[in-house]
CSV table of C-alpha atoms in Angstrom, one decimal:
chain,number,residue,atom,x,y,z
S,1267,UNK,CA,16.0,-34.4,3.5
S,1268,UNK,CA,16.3,-36.5,0.3
S,1269,UNK,CA,17.1,-40.2,0.7
S,1270,UNK,CA,18.3,-42.3,-2.3
S,1271,UNK,CA,15.4,-44.3,-3.6
S,1272,UNK,CA,12.8,-42.1,-2.1
S,1273,UNK,CA,10.6,-39.8,-4.0
S,1274,UNK,CA,11.7,-36.1,-3.4
S,1275,UNK,CA,9.4,-33.5,-2.0
S,1276,UNK,CA,6.7,-32.0,-4.2
S,1277,UNK,CA,6.6,-28.3,-5.1
S,1278,UNK,CA,3.6,-28.1,-2.7
S,1279,UNK,CA,5.8,-29.5,0.1
S,1280,UNK,CA,8.4,-26.9,-0.6
S,1281,UNK,CA,5.9,-24.1,-0.8
S,1282,UNK,CA,4.3,-25.1,2.5
S,1283,UNK,CA,7.6,-25.3,4.3
S,1284,UNK,CA,8.6,-21.9,3.0
S,1285,UNK,CA,5.3,-20.4,4.1
S,1286,UNK,CA,5.7,-22.0,7.6
S,1287,UNK,CA,9.2,-20.5,7.8
S,1288,UNK,CA,8.0,-17.1,6.7
S,1289,UNK,CA,5.0,-17.2,9.1
S,1290,UNK,CA,7.4,-18.1,12.0
S,1291,UNK,CA,9.9,-15.4,11.0
S,1292,UNK,CA,7.2,-12.7,10.9
S,1293,UNK,CA,5.8,-13.9,14.2
S,1294,UNK,CA,9.1,-13.2,15.9
S,1295,UNK,CA,9.9,-9.8,14.3
S,1296,UNK,CA,9.4,-6.2,15.5
S,1297,UNK,CA,8.2,-3.2,13.5
S,1298,UNK,CA,11.4,-2.5,11.4
S,1299,UNK,CA,12.3,-6.2,11.1
S,1300,UNK,CA,8.8,-6.9,9.7
S,1301,UNK,CA,9.2,-4.3,7.1
S,1302,UNK,CA,12.6,-5.7,6.1
S,1303,UNK,CA,11.1,-9.2,5.7
S,1304,UNK,CA,8.4,-7.7,3.5
S,1305,UNK,CA,11.0,-5.8,1.5
S,1306,UNK,CA,12.8,-9.1,0.8
S,1307,UNK,CA,9.5,-10.5,-0.5
S,1308,UNK,CA,9.0,-7.4,-2.7
S,1309,UNK,CA,12.6,-7.7,-4.0
S,1310,UNK,CA,11.7,-11.3,-5.0
S,1311,UNK,CA,8.7,-10.1,-6.9
S,1312,UNK,CA,10.9,-7.6,-8.7
S,1313,UNK,CA,13.4,-10.4,-9.6
S,1314,UNK,CA,10.7,-12.9,-10.8
S,1315,UNK,CA,8.5,-10.3,-12.4
S,1316,UNK,CA,5.7,-11.5,-10.1
S,1317,UNK,CA,3.7,-8.2,-10.0
S,1318,UNK,CA,1.2,-9.5,-12.6
S,1319,UNK,CA,0.0,-12.1,-10.1
S,1320,UNK,CA,-2.2,-9.5,-8.4
S,1321,UNK,CA,-4.3,-11.9,-6.3
S,1322,UNK,CA,-1.2,-13.7,-5.1
S,1323,UNK,CA,0.4,-10.4,-4.1
S,1324,UNK,CA,-2.8,-9.2,-2.3
S,1325,UNK,CA,-2.8,-12.5,-0.4
S,1326,UNK,CA,0.9,-12.1,0.5
S,1327,UNK,CA,0.3,-8.6,1.9
S,1328,UNK,CA,-2.7,-9.8,3.9
S,1329,UNK,CA,-0.9,-12.8,5.3
S,1330,UNK,CA,2.2,-10.7,6.1
S,1331,UNK,CA,0.1,-8.4,8.3
S,1332,UNK,CA,-1.8,-11.3,9.9
S,1333,UNK,CA,1.4,-13.3,10.7
S,1334,UNK,CA,3.2,-10.3,12.2
S,1335,UNK,CA,2.8,-9.7,15.9
S,1336,UNK,CA,-0.2,-7.5,16.7
S,1337,UNK,CA,1.7,-4.5,18.0
S,1338,UNK,CA,4.1,-4.4,15.0
S,1339,UNK,CA,1.7,-5.0,12.1
S,1340,UNK,CA,1.7,-1.3,11.2
S,1341,UNK,CA,5.2,-1.9,9.6
S,1342,UNK,CA,3.6,-3.9,6.7
S,1343,UNK,CA,1.3,-1.3,5.2
S,1344,UNK,CA,3.8,1.5,6.1
S,1345,UNK,CA,6.5,-0.2,4.0
S,1346,UNK,CA,4.1,-0.8,1.1
S,1347,UNK,CA,3.1,2.9,1.0
S,1348,UNK,CA,6.8,3.9,1.1
S,1349,UNK,CA,7.5,1.6,-1.8
S,1350,UNK,CA,4.7,3.2,-3.8
S,1351,UNK,CA,6.0,6.7,-3.0
S,1352,UNK,CA,9.5,5.8,-4.0
S,1353,UNK,CA,8.5,5.4,-7.6
S,1354,UNK,CA,5.8,8.1,-7.8
S,1355,UNK,CA,7.7,10.1,-10.5
S,1356,UNK,CA,7.6,7.3,-13.1
S,1357,UNK,CA,6.4,8.7,-16.5
S,1358,UNK,CA,4.0,5.8,-16.9
S,1359,UNK,CA,2.3,3.7,-14.2
S,1360,UNK,CA,3.5,0.1,-14.2
S,1361,UNK,CA,2.1,-3.2,-13.0
S,1362,UNK,CA,4.2,-2.8,-9.9
S,1363,UNK,CA,2.4,0.5,-9.1
S,1364,UNK,CA,-1.1,-0.9,-9.5
S,1365,UNK,CA,-0.3,-4.1,-7.6
S,1366,UNK,CA,1.3,-2.2,-4.7
S,1367,UNK,CA,-1.8,-0.1,-4.5
S,1368,UNK,CA,-4.0,-3.2,-4.5
S,1369,UNK,CA,-1.8,-4.7,-1.7
S,1370,UNK,CA,-2.2,-1.6,0.4
S,1371,UNK,CA,-6.0,-1.7,0.0
S,1372,UNK,CA,-6.0,-5.4,0.8
S,1373,UNK,CA,-4.2,-4.9,4.1
S,1374,UNK,CA,-6.5,-2.0,5.2
S,1375,UNK,CA,-9.7,-3.8,4.2
S,1376,UNK,CA,-8.8,-7.2,5.6
S,1377,UNK,CA,-10.3,-8.5,8.9
S,1378,UNK,CA,-6.8,-8.3,10.5
S,1379,UNK,CA,-6.8,-5.4,13.0
S,1380,UNK,CA,-3.8,-3.0,13.1
S,1381,UNK,CA,-2.6,-0.9,16.0
S,1382,UNK,CA,0.1,1.9,16.2
S,1383,UNK,CA,-0.7,2.9,12.6
S,1384,UNK,CA,-0.1,6.6,11.9
S,1385,UNK,CA,-3.2,7.1,9.7
S,1386,UNK,CA,-2.3,10.8,9.3
S,1387,UNK,CA,1.2,10.0,7.9
S,1388,UNK,CA,-0.3,7.3,5.6
S,1389,UNK,CA,-3.0,9.5,4.2
S,1390,UNK,CA,-0.5,12.4,3.7
S,1391,UNK,CA,1.8,10.0,1.7
S,1392,UNK,CA,-1.1,8.7,-0.4
S,1393,UNK,CA,-2.4,12.2,-1.1
S,1394,UNK,CA,1.1,13.3,-2.1
S,1395,UNK,CA,1.5,10.3,-4.5
S,1396,UNK,CA,-2.0,11.0,-6.0
S,1397,UNK,CA,-1.2,14.7,-6.6
S,1398,UNK,CA,2.2,13.8,-8.0
S,1399,UNK,CA,0.7,11.3,-10.5
S,1400,UNK,CA,-1.8,14.0,-11.6
S,1401,UNK,CA,1.1,16.3,-12.3
S,1402,UNK,CA,2.6,13.6,-14.5
S,1403,UNK,CA,-0.7,13.1,-16.2
S,1404,UNK,CA,-4.2,14.2,-15.2
S,1405,UNK,CA,-5.5,11.0,-16.9
S,1406,UNK,CA,-3.0,8.7,-15.1
S,1407,UNK,CA,-4.5,5.2,-14.9
S,1408,UNK,CA,-3.3,4.7,-11.3
S,1409,UNK,CA,-5.6,7.3,-9.9
S,1410,UNK,CA,-8.6,5.1,-9.2
S,1411,UNK,CA,-6.4,2.6,-7.3
S,1412,UNK,CA,-4.9,5.5,-5.2
S,1413,UNK,CA,-8.4,6.8,-4.4
S,1414,UNK,CA,-9.3,3.3,-3.3
S,1415,UNK,CA,-6.2,3.2,-1.0
S,1416,UNK,CA,-7.3,6.5,0.6
S,1417,UNK,CA,-10.8,5.3,1.1
S,1418,UNK,CA,-9.6,2.0,2.6
S,1419,UNK,CA,-8.1,3.9,5.6
S,1420,UNK,CA,-11.6,4.3,6.9
S,1421,UNK,CA,-12.4,0.6,7.0
S,1422,UNK,CA,-11.2,0.1,10.6
S,1423,UNK,CA,-11.3,2.7,13.4
S,1424,UNK,CA,-8.0,2.7,15.3
S,1425,UNK,CA,-8.8,5.7,17.6
S,1426,UNK,CA,-11.9,7.8,18.5
S,1427,UNK,CA,-11.4,10.8,16.2
S,1428,UNK,CA,-9.7,9.0,13.3
S,1429,UNK,CA,-12.4,9.4,10.7
S,1430,UNK,CA,-12.8,13.1,11.5
S,1431,UNK,CA,-9.0,13.6,11.3
S,1432,UNK,CA,-8.8,11.8,8.0
S,1433,UNK,CA,-11.7,13.9,6.6
S,1434,UNK,CA,-10.0,17.1,7.9
S,1435,UNK,CA,-6.7,16.2,6.2
S,1436,UNK,CA,-8.5,15.7,2.9
S,1437,UNK,CA,-10.6,18.8,3.2
S,1438,UNK,CA,-7.6,20.9,4.1
S,1439,UNK,CA,-5.8,19.7,0.9
S,1440,UNK,CA,-9.0,20.2,-1.1
S,1441,UNK,CA,-9.1,23.9,-0.1
S,1442,UNK,CA,-5.5,24.4,-1.1
S,1443,UNK,CA,-5.9,22.7,-4.4
S,1444,UNK,CA,-9.1,24.5,-5.2
S,1445,UNK,CA,-7.5,27.8,-4.4
S,1446,UNK,CA,-4.0,27.4,-5.8
S,1447,UNK,CA,-4.0,24.3,-8.1
S,1448,UNK,CA,-1.2,21.7,-8.0
S,1449,UNK,CA,2.4,22.9,-7.9
S,1450,UNK,CA,4.4,21.4,-10.8
S,1451,UNK,CA,1.5,21.0,-13.2
S,1452,UNK,CA,2.4,22.3,-16.7
S,1453,UNK,CA,0.6,25.3,-18.1
S,1454,UNK,CA,-1.2,23.3,-20.7
S,1455,UNK,CA,-2.6,20.9,-18.0
S,1456,UNK,CA,-2.9,23.2,-15.0
S,1457,UNK,CA,-6.7,23.6,-15.0
S,1458,UNK,CA,-7.3,20.0,-15.9
S,1459,UNK,CA,-4.9,18.8,-13.2
S,1460,UNK,CA,-6.7,21.0,-10.6
S,1461,UNK,CA,-10.1,19.6,-11.6
S,1462,UNK,CA,-8.8,16.0,-11.5
S,1463,UNK,CA,-7.2,16.6,-8.1
S,1464,UNK,CA,-10.4,18.0,-6.6
S,1465,UNK,CA,-12.3,15.0,-8.1
S,1466,UNK,CA,-9.9,12.5,-6.6
S,1467,UNK,CA,-9.8,14.1,-3.2
S,1468,UNK,CA,-13.6,14.3,-3.1
S,1469,UNK,CA,-13.8,10.6,-4.1
S,1470,UNK,CA,-11.4,9.7,-1.3
S,1471,UNK,CA,-13.4,11.8,1.2
S,1472,UNK,CA,-16.6,10.1,0.1
S,1473,UNK,CA,-14.9,6.6,0.4
């Protein structure tokens, strides 16, 4: 509290206090509450156009997962993937898209362990976003980041058959794409979209 004649708090003091408050808040939240706290942070990034500070955003995502109670940490990456999927139809990828993808990868590749994470739901969403971006443009610049997100799901093993299940999900989609192409791809780009989809799914499987 400011006292007349005393020097006010520095910006560092304010930042540290805010971080302590955020850490404490996340430490007392459950799954849905944690995702709501994260959503408030993402809304602030929207308001302040903070998506260009990619390292800051990656750090924020990693810390949000770390500060959340062990059994509810799954809410952080789940909400990030939902946010990415919400804007998958944009005609051009934005800084927000690429930074969200980087934040997802950062959470999955960080040392912080996660539990109760539905890897099958997450990979299904990421594959859907990837294929949707290919229908928008087979040369979409977001594709490498999406492949990295898919690959990052194999960093930690959450249950015994996880890697086999993830590989099976990718192979199943590969077979469908190879045989039938991608629904929604225009005639002019249909074959190019199919080839790009196979390439991306194979890269994710390799990762």
